[in-house]
Amino acid sequence: MLEASRVFSDYVRSSRDTKAPVIPRIDELDLTIPEKDGIGTAGIWDDIQTICGAATNTWSERFLYKLYASPTPIGVVGEALIGLLNNNAHVFQASPIGALIEDRVGRQLAELARFPVGTAAGLTFPGGSYSNMHALMVARNRRFPELKRSGFTGAMARGEWRRPMIFTSAHAHYSIEKAAVAAGIGLDNVVSVPTDADGRMDSHALRMLVEKALADGGAPFFVNATAGTTVLGAFDPIDEIAAVCADHGLWLHVDASWGGPLALFSSDDRFGGYRVDRADSFTVNPHKLMGVPLQCSFLLMRDGLAPMREALGLGASYLFHGGSPNVLDDVGDATMGCGRRPDAIKLWLAWRYYGTEYFRRRLANARRLALDFADMVSTRPPTALGHWRLAAAPQSTCVCFWFVPSQLGAHPTPQPSWGDATRLLCTRLNYLGHVLVDYATVDLPAGSLPTFFRLPLNSPHVTKETLASVLCAIEQTAKALLDEDPRCFDADKS
């Protein structure tokens, strides 16, 4: 344990160094598995240090790649604690403290969502995709209870069967479609709802699509709204969507895997006034904006866990013996799985250690930094190399933008060649390893935007100086590419 403490603390210290690469060069690694004797203590610590040296460095403030960043130090302690305890959170007796903490944290999050106190509850799942899938499965089996036993074949054999249909924004995470596949709904029954110019679900279009589905003999039952879309960070208009769901008796789920902490903790009216209490279920991933180690996702249920048990439970007597008298029931039967990590411990430790106000400040800083960075991009003066353009105003904590090389001209509207330049710049920049950034594209009512840089601001270690250095690095990369090939950015270059 002492050796682990030394190696891990040395890794964090070296990773936080401003000169540390974000993507290390991976040399030839010995990945063989011994057939006889193992390599022992000394050998395994060499291997661990090798892994640390070859891993993507999320501890760097220049890791600006996906929707997570380095964990908090107390989060790492929580992760180690879970491994040390090796408790299974499927039945109460196997993890009593984990069960109590999960129940407490789930209810606390539900209270922040303004779900009914004393009724609402939450469970952890290994990632937002699984939380979303469980919400869909519960909604499906509640609307079509016969499917739990007879499945689609049996239900159709009895006649008068209407095909189940779900509705989700064109900008929603693909996990909703994956969940539809897993639930037997099928991709053809996932209706993509157009967005407005800001990337938010068009609630008027949703209403028309639901009514058309009903007129065509379909059975709409589930609507997924997104709080913090993966690309633009948009928040779908939940009040308007909830009105459609109420009119037609549809289950409303909010996938707030990324933006959930803003909706739950932020004092900004833009997010704090977001009416998540109108939803039936709500996904939030503390491993994103809150810095809890991967993975930690909560599915909050407005009506508690009873609908989950009814929809998914089988009451296997060899596992579930009724929990512990006067404490908590076993929760594993409310899920599609069995073995469960007590991941709530990680969030509980961080929440206890830092307090609620820390998360409010952390989220406010991320939002402020996004606005400042957008201003940096839009006001950065052009050079002989090119100029900068925002792809969209930041709606939460990510910024989307282009660097437009001078060869491509100064067009008033985005051009396809801007996307080619972005991909070329991003690929070279990431190859160099000092910065890790990402790109994306998106469809809007006015048409598809060319590929743009997309920087999510998840780490509290990122500063305006960090972001200024990223802009400089993009310009320097453009210069290096031009030095190699003066026509590298030409729009007509094959």
XYZ file of C-alpha atoms in Angstrom:
494
model
C 0.000 0.000 0.000
C 2.874 2.364 0.773
C 4.355 1.670 -2.640
C 0.975 2.350 -4.261
C 0.729 5.670 -2.450
C 4.211 6.661 -3.637
C 3.688 5.627 -7.276
C 0.245 7.194 -7.558
C 1.204 10.484 -5.916
C 4.313 10.697 -8.116
C 2.109 10.120 -11.165
C -0.305 12.898 -10.247
C 2.552 15.290 -9.464
C 4.287 14.626 -12.778
C 1.010 14.689 -14.719
C 0.132 18.138 -13.413
C 3.450 19.534 -14.652
C 2.829 22.032 -17.447
C 5.414 20.259 -19.612
C 3.830 16.837 -19.227
C 2.394 15.425 -22.480
C -1.335 14.791 -22.677
C -0.873 11.857 -25.043
C 2.416 10.085 -24.272
C 4.233 8.240 -27.010
C 3.662 4.529 -26.462
C 6.846 2.533 -26.894
C 6.972 -1.211 -27.349
C 5.183 -2.630 -24.319
C 5.513 -6.115 -22.891
C 1.896 -7.254 -22.667
C 2.517 -10.985 -22.408
C 0.789 -13.063 -19.723
C 3.166 -15.413 -17.806
C 2.315 -19.077 -18.288
C 4.124 -20.172 -15.137
C 5.437 -17.940 -12.374
C 4.380 -14.298 -12.278
C 6.731 -11.344 -12.320
C 6.357 -10.597 -8.603
C 6.223 -7.363 -6.629
C 9.134 -5.525 -8.206
C 8.065 -6.456 -11.711
C 4.443 -5.512 -11.251
C 5.297 -2.033 -9.953
C 7.459 -1.528 -13.019
C 4.420 -2.495 -15.096
C 2.182 -0.091 -13.180
C 4.606 2.754 -13.766
C 4.742 1.804 -17.446
C 0.942 1.978 -17.655
C 0.940 5.387 -15.980
C 3.547 6.604 -18.439
C 1.532 5.352 -21.433
C -1.916 6.531 -20.307
C -3.754 9.576 -21.619
C -3.137 12.320 -19.088
C -6.529 13.544 -17.853
C -4.792 15.406 -15.008
C -3.437 17.995 -17.424
C -5.404 21.204 -17.842
C -4.727 20.727 -21.564
C -6.923 17.619 -21.653
C -9.893 19.260 -23.380
C -11.139 16.235 -25.242
C -14.355 14.636 -23.979
C -16.979 15.340 -21.321
C -14.874 14.493 -18.279
C -11.487 15.397 -16.833
C -9.271 14.479 -13.884
C -11.033 13.242 -10.745
C -10.883 15.047 -7.434
C -8.269 13.629 -5.026
C -10.966 12.522 -2.588
C -12.638 10.792 -5.506
C -9.532 8.707 -6.070
C -9.635 7.746 -2.394
C -13.272 6.731 -2.843
C -12.413 4.600 -5.869
C -9.665 2.852 -3.926
C -12.028 2.350 -0.980
C -14.596 0.630 -3.191
C -11.931 -1.713 -4.506
C -10.666 -2.408 -0.997
C -14.132 -3.241 0.370
C -15.110 -5.300 -2.703
C -18.774 -5.079 -1.653
C -21.587 -5.981 -4.030
C -24.501 -3.531 -3.898
C -27.158 -5.895 -5.265
C -28.500 -7.014 -1.880
C -28.504 -5.099 1.379
C -26.540 -7.620 3.444
C -23.723 -7.719 0.881
C -23.160 -3.949 1.163
C -25.177 -2.374 3.983
C -23.172 0.839 4.168
C -23.150 1.103 0.374
C -26.929 0.653 0.289
C -27.513 3.320 2.929
C -25.212 5.779 1.162
C -26.786 5.087 -2.243
C -30.251 5.636 -0.783
C -29.195 8.884 0.911
C -27.366 10.339 -2.089
C -30.131 9.296 -4.491
C -32.746 11.034 -2.366
C -30.559 14.121 -1.991
C -30.155 14.405 -5.761
C -33.892 13.842 -6.220
C -34.564 16.640 -3.741
C -32.327 18.972 -5.773
C -34.384 17.958 -8.806
C -37.488 18.978 -6.815
C -38.965 15.516 -7.122
C -41.480 14.584 -4.391
C -39.702 14.338 -1.036
C -40.142 10.952 0.594
C -41.111 9.262 -2.658
C -38.420 9.917 -5.275
C -35.235 7.880 -5.220
C -32.188 7.101 -7.324
C -29.857 4.237 -8.184
C -26.367 4.160 -9.638
C -25.537 2.571 -12.968
C -22.246 2.116 -14.845
C -22.643 5.132 -17.109
C -25.401 7.309 -18.522
C -26.177 4.890 -21.344
C -27.227 2.243 -18.821
C -29.254 4.763 -16.831
C -31.064 5.824 -19.993
C -31.668 2.215 -21.010
C -33.210 1.379 -17.639
C -35.510 4.397 -17.841
C -36.693 3.247 -21.267
C -37.205 -0.350 -20.103
C -39.281 0.787 -17.126
C -41.389 3.056 -19.317
C -41.849 0.294 -21.907
C -43.003 -2.322 -19.395
C -45.288 0.123 -17.631
C -47.003 1.089 -20.911
C -46.997 -2.486 -22.245
C -46.979 -4.731 -19.134
C -47.631 -7.851 -21.215
C -44.150 -7.576 -22.738
C -42.491 -8.612 -19.496
C -43.853 -12.131 -19.851
C -44.952 -12.776 -23.417
C -42.672 -10.403 -25.304
C -43.556 -8.788 -28.609
C -44.382 -12.098 -30.296
C -46.955 -13.071 -27.691
C -48.461 -9.593 -27.597
C -48.822 -9.447 -31.379
C -50.363 -12.927 -31.491
C -53.281 -11.678 -29.400
C -54.093 -9.045 -32.040
C -54.769 -5.297 -31.879
C -51.090 -4.605 -31.370
C -49.768 -1.073 -31.958
C -46.062 -0.558 -32.434
C -44.297 1.229 -29.544
C -42.610 4.497 -30.528
C -40.151 6.794 -28.781
C -39.230 10.394 -29.558
C -35.914 12.121 -29.046
C -34.081 15.169 -30.339
C -31.947 14.928 -33.463
C -29.077 16.063 -31.209
C -29.661 13.507 -28.459
C -26.978 11.051 -27.389
C -26.901 7.816 -29.366
C -27.524 5.834 -26.175
C -31.250 6.441 -26.667
C -31.148 4.596 -29.989
C -28.982 1.877 -28.425
C -31.561 1.513 -25.666
C -34.296 1.181 -28.287
C -32.347 -1.674 -29.867
C -31.848 -3.384 -26.498
C -35.533 -2.968 -25.615
C -36.698 -4.500 -28.878
C -38.277 -1.247 -30.024
C -36.057 -1.009 -33.094
C -34.436 1.982 -34.748
C -37.351 2.415 -37.172
C -39.546 3.292 -34.184
C -37.221 5.979 -32.843
C -38.547 9.289 -34.122
C -35.932 12.021 -34.505
C -37.377 15.407 -33.576
C -35.891 18.478 -35.316
C -34.207 21.223 -33.299
C -34.372 24.991 -33.359
C -31.468 27.197 -34.407
C -29.855 26.751 -30.967
C -29.944 22.958 -31.120
C -32.897 22.583 -28.703
C -35.719 20.145 -29.436
C -38.550 21.830 -31.351
C -41.529 21.163 -29.078
C -44.038 22.157 -31.778
C -42.500 19.580 -34.117
C -42.634 17.029 -31.289
C -46.370 17.578 -30.842
C -47.040 17.176 -34.557
C -44.917 14.025 -34.792
C -46.645 12.445 -31.787
C -50.080 13.229 -33.201
C -49.089 11.881 -36.612
C -47.821 8.661 -35.005
C -51.132 8.223 -33.204
C -53.098 8.880 -36.387
C -50.980 6.297 -38.221
C -51.745 3.623 -35.638
C -48.543 3.844 -33.603
C -48.277 3.810 -29.822
C -46.028 6.649 -28.637
C -44.980 6.065 -25.022
C -41.570 7.670 -24.315
C -40.005 11.076 -24.925
C -36.358 11.780 -24.205
C -35.362 15.383 -23.536
C -31.699 16.336 -23.205
C -30.168 18.708 -20.671
C -26.768 19.439 -22.164
C -26.570 17.959 -25.661
C -23.295 16.256 -26.473
C -22.118 18.763 -29.083
C -23.642 22.186 -28.405
C -24.565 21.688 -24.752
C -28.166 22.715 -25.452
C -30.983 22.295 -22.910
C -34.233 21.131 -24.484
C -37.306 23.200 -23.442
C -38.601 20.856 -20.788
C -41.753 22.808 -19.875
C -43.022 22.727 -23.456
C -42.033 19.068 -23.901
C -43.700 18.133 -20.612
C -46.940 19.703 -21.834
C -46.924 17.419 -24.890
C -46.219 14.392 -22.696
C -49.015 15.313 -20.284
C -51.518 15.710 -23.117
C -50.764 12.251 -24.504
C -49.793 10.258 -21.400
C -46.144 9.820 -22.404
C -43.226 9.026 -20.097
C -40.814 11.980 -19.993
C -37.177 11.131 -19.422
C -34.432 13.762 -19.183
C -30.974 12.657 -20.223
C -28.909 15.115 -18.214
C -25.791 12.961 -18.204
C -23.647 16.005 -18.903
C -25.775 19.022 -18.005
C -27.464 17.504 -14.951
C -25.148 19.081 -12.367
C -25.925 22.499 -13.857
C -29.651 21.831 -13.531
C -29.292 20.519 -9.973
C -26.629 22.742 -8.418
C -26.358 25.942 -10.450
C -27.748 29.202 -9.109
C -27.783 30.589 -12.677
C -31.434 31.024 -13.700
C -30.528 29.637 -17.115
C -30.000 26.258 -15.471
C -31.275 26.480 -11.907
C -34.783 27.264 -13.145
C -34.832 24.207 -15.396
C -37.996 22.297 -14.426
C -36.621 18.781 -14.151
C -39.370 18.058 -11.618
C -41.768 17.672 -14.541
C -39.928 14.537 -15.699
C -40.651 10.931 -14.738
C -36.965 9.999 -14.740
C -33.667 11.849 -14.883
C -30.087 10.734 -15.651
C -27.087 12.595 -14.219
C -23.403 11.633 -14.385
C -21.350 13.062 -11.501
C -18.247 11.669 -13.236
C -18.461 14.513 -15.748
C -18.790 18.085 -14.485
C -18.452 17.128 -10.802
C -15.091 15.337 -11.014
C -16.171 12.011 -9.481
C -14.018 9.187 -10.909
C -15.391 7.164 -13.792
C -17.927 5.707 -13.647
C -20.691 7.217 -11.556
C -24.160 7.701 -13.016
C -27.482 8.123 -11.218
C -30.956 7.406 -12.539
C -33.470 9.394 -10.498
C -37.081 8.184 -10.453
C -39.875 10.601 -9.616
C -42.081 7.845 -8.186
C -39.291 5.977 -6.430
C -38.002 2.484 -7.102
C -41.367 0.695 -7.042
C -41.962 1.202 -10.800
C -38.512 -0.230 -11.491
C -39.160 -3.310 -9.369
C -42.555 -3.831 -10.971
C -41.220 -3.425 -14.502
C -37.935 -5.329 -14.180
C -38.004 -7.388 -10.994
C -38.164 -11.198 -10.947
C -37.845 -11.777 -7.208
C -35.174 -14.471 -7.492
C -35.424 -16.118 -4.068
C -31.851 -17.401 -4.107
C -30.663 -13.775 -4.125
C -33.309 -11.493 -2.715
C -34.543 -12.318 0.764
C -36.358 -9.103 1.519
C -33.416 -6.975 2.554
C -32.900 -6.186 6.221
C -35.945 -5.671 8.465
C -36.815 -2.014 9.039
C -33.831 -0.794 6.972
C -33.740 -1.076 3.158
C -34.894 -3.576 0.593
C -32.517 -5.180 -1.864
C -32.220 -2.952 -4.941
C -30.566 -5.297 -7.427
C -33.941 -6.669 -8.501
C -34.905 -3.194 -9.724
C -32.200 -3.341 -12.406
C -31.439 -5.400 -15.506
C -28.210 -6.666 -13.947
C -27.035 -8.383 -10.799
C -23.566 -7.439 -9.569
C -23.345 -3.721 -8.706
C -20.511 -1.521 -7.489
C -21.394 0.827 -4.613
C -20.405 3.826 -6.768
C -22.488 6.209 -4.671
C -19.705 6.078 -2.077
C -17.473 8.130 -4.395
C -20.019 10.925 -4.765
C -20.944 10.835 -1.076
C -17.297 11.216 0.001
C -16.758 14.136 -2.376
C -19.994 15.797 -1.284
C -19.142 15.366 2.391
C -15.569 16.573 1.859
C -16.297 19.640 -0.264
C -19.906 20.527 0.567
C -22.643 21.676 -1.794
C -21.239 25.166 -2.242
C -18.043 23.785 -3.789
C -20.005 22.248 -6.650
C -21.954 25.461 -7.157
C -18.687 27.406 -7.428
C -17.094 24.788 -9.678
C -20.026 24.867 -12.094
C -20.237 28.658 -12.057
C -16.535 28.844 -12.872
C -16.935 26.416 -15.785
C -19.806 28.457 -17.206
C -17.934 31.744 -16.760
C -14.840 30.270 -18.390
C -16.889 29.112 -21.392
C -18.258 32.625 -21.882
C -14.783 34.144 -21.495
C -13.293 31.684 -23.958
C -16.018 32.386 -26.504
C -15.169 36.058 -26.171
C -11.469 35.276 -26.635
C -12.234 33.414 -29.860
C -14.610 36.004 -31.317
C -12.308 38.965 -30.539
C -8.953 37.354 -31.335
C -7.391 39.445 -34.132
C -6.765 37.778 -37.502
C -3.211 37.121 -38.615
C -1.545 36.273 -41.886
C -2.294 32.643 -41.045
C -6.061 33.013 -40.680
C -8.960 34.180 -38.534
C -11.267 32.783 -35.829
C -15.034 32.216 -35.874
C -17.483 30.932 -33.283
C -19.668 28.094 -34.539
C -22.323 28.787 -31.889
C -22.779 30.779 -28.720
C -21.894 28.613 -25.700
C -25.085 27.296 -24.122
C -23.456 25.553 -21.180
C -19.769 24.770 -20.629
C -18.389 23.940 -24.084
C -17.200 26.230 -26.864
C -17.424 25.416 -30.582
C -15.295 27.358 -33.068
C -13.232 27.360 -36.251
C -9.775 28.548 -37.162
C -10.110 29.541 -40.828
C -6.791 29.535 -42.727
C -6.255 32.583 -44.931
C -6.194 30.469 -48.116
C -9.883 29.741 -47.576
C -10.919 33.394 -47.764
C -13.181 35.476 -45.551
C -16.598 34.062 -46.381
C -19.544 35.389 -44.336
C -21.030 31.890 -44.020
C -19.273 28.667 -42.993
C -17.755 26.670 -45.861
C -17.173 22.890 -46.133
C -13.439 23.557 -46.470
C -13.429 24.913 -42.906
C -14.292 21.425 -41.716
C -11.437 19.879 -43.697
C -9.026 22.389 -42.148
C -10.354 21.665 -38.641
C -9.839 17.913 -38.991
C -6.320 18.392 -40.361
C -5.361 20.807 -37.584
C -6.899 18.689 -34.831
C -5.223 15.486 -36.027
C -1.775 17.109 -36.142
C -2.237 18.971 -32.859
C -3.236 15.801 -30.998
C -0.411 13.811 -32.609
C 2.103 16.208 -31.107
C 0.730 15.236 -27.686
C 0.960 18.528 -25.794
C -2.772 19.283 -26.135
C -5.738 16.968 -26.620
C -8.786 18.566 -28.267
C -11.739 17.268 -30.238
C -13.952 18.201 -33.159
C -17.590 17.667 -34.074
C -20.286 18.631 -36.525
C -23.997 19.224 -36.152
C -27.152 19.671 -38.239
C -29.263 22.777 -37.659
C -32.419 24.008 -39.423
C -30.292 26.234 -41.670
C -28.107 23.274 -42.677
C -25.111 21.268 -41.468
C -22.219 23.150 -39.913
C -18.773 22.178 -41.156
C -16.636 20.303 -38.649
C -15.516 22.612 -35.834
C -13.317 22.479 -32.754
C -15.317 21.591 -29.651
C -13.755 22.258 -26.254
C -15.709 21.148 -23.171
C -14.565 22.854 -19.983
C -14.872 20.205 -17.274
C -11.730 20.661 -15.198
C -11.398 23.341 -12.496
C -7.684 23.480 -13.334
C -8.303 25.057 -16.751
C -7.608 28.803 -16.823
C -7.879 31.580 -19.384
C -4.114 31.237 -19.812
C -4.589 27.549 -20.622
C -7.131 28.400 -23.294
C -5.009 31.178 -24.753
C -2.175 28.693 -25.101
C -4.504 26.310 -26.971
C -5.359 29.026 -29.484
C -1.649 29.749 -29.925
C -0.979 26.038 -30.395
C -3.596 25.858 -33.167
C -1.994 28.811 -34.941
C 1.464 27.285 -34.566
C 0.196 23.984 -35.928
C -1.298 25.781 -38.925
C 2.071 27.427 -39.584
C 3.923 24.109 -39.336
C 1.526 22.470 -41.793
C 1.897 25.360 -44.229
C 5.676 25.193 -43.982
C 5.461 21.540 -45.005
C 2.904 22.107 -47.765
C 1.811 25.644 -48.706
C -1.330 24.200 -50.335
C -2.370 21.970 -47.434
C -5.502 24.013 -46.688
C -6.531 24.784 -50.263
C -10.210 24.079 -50.762
C -9.606 22.413 -54.149
C -6.674 20.296 -52.946
C -7.461 16.659 -53.648
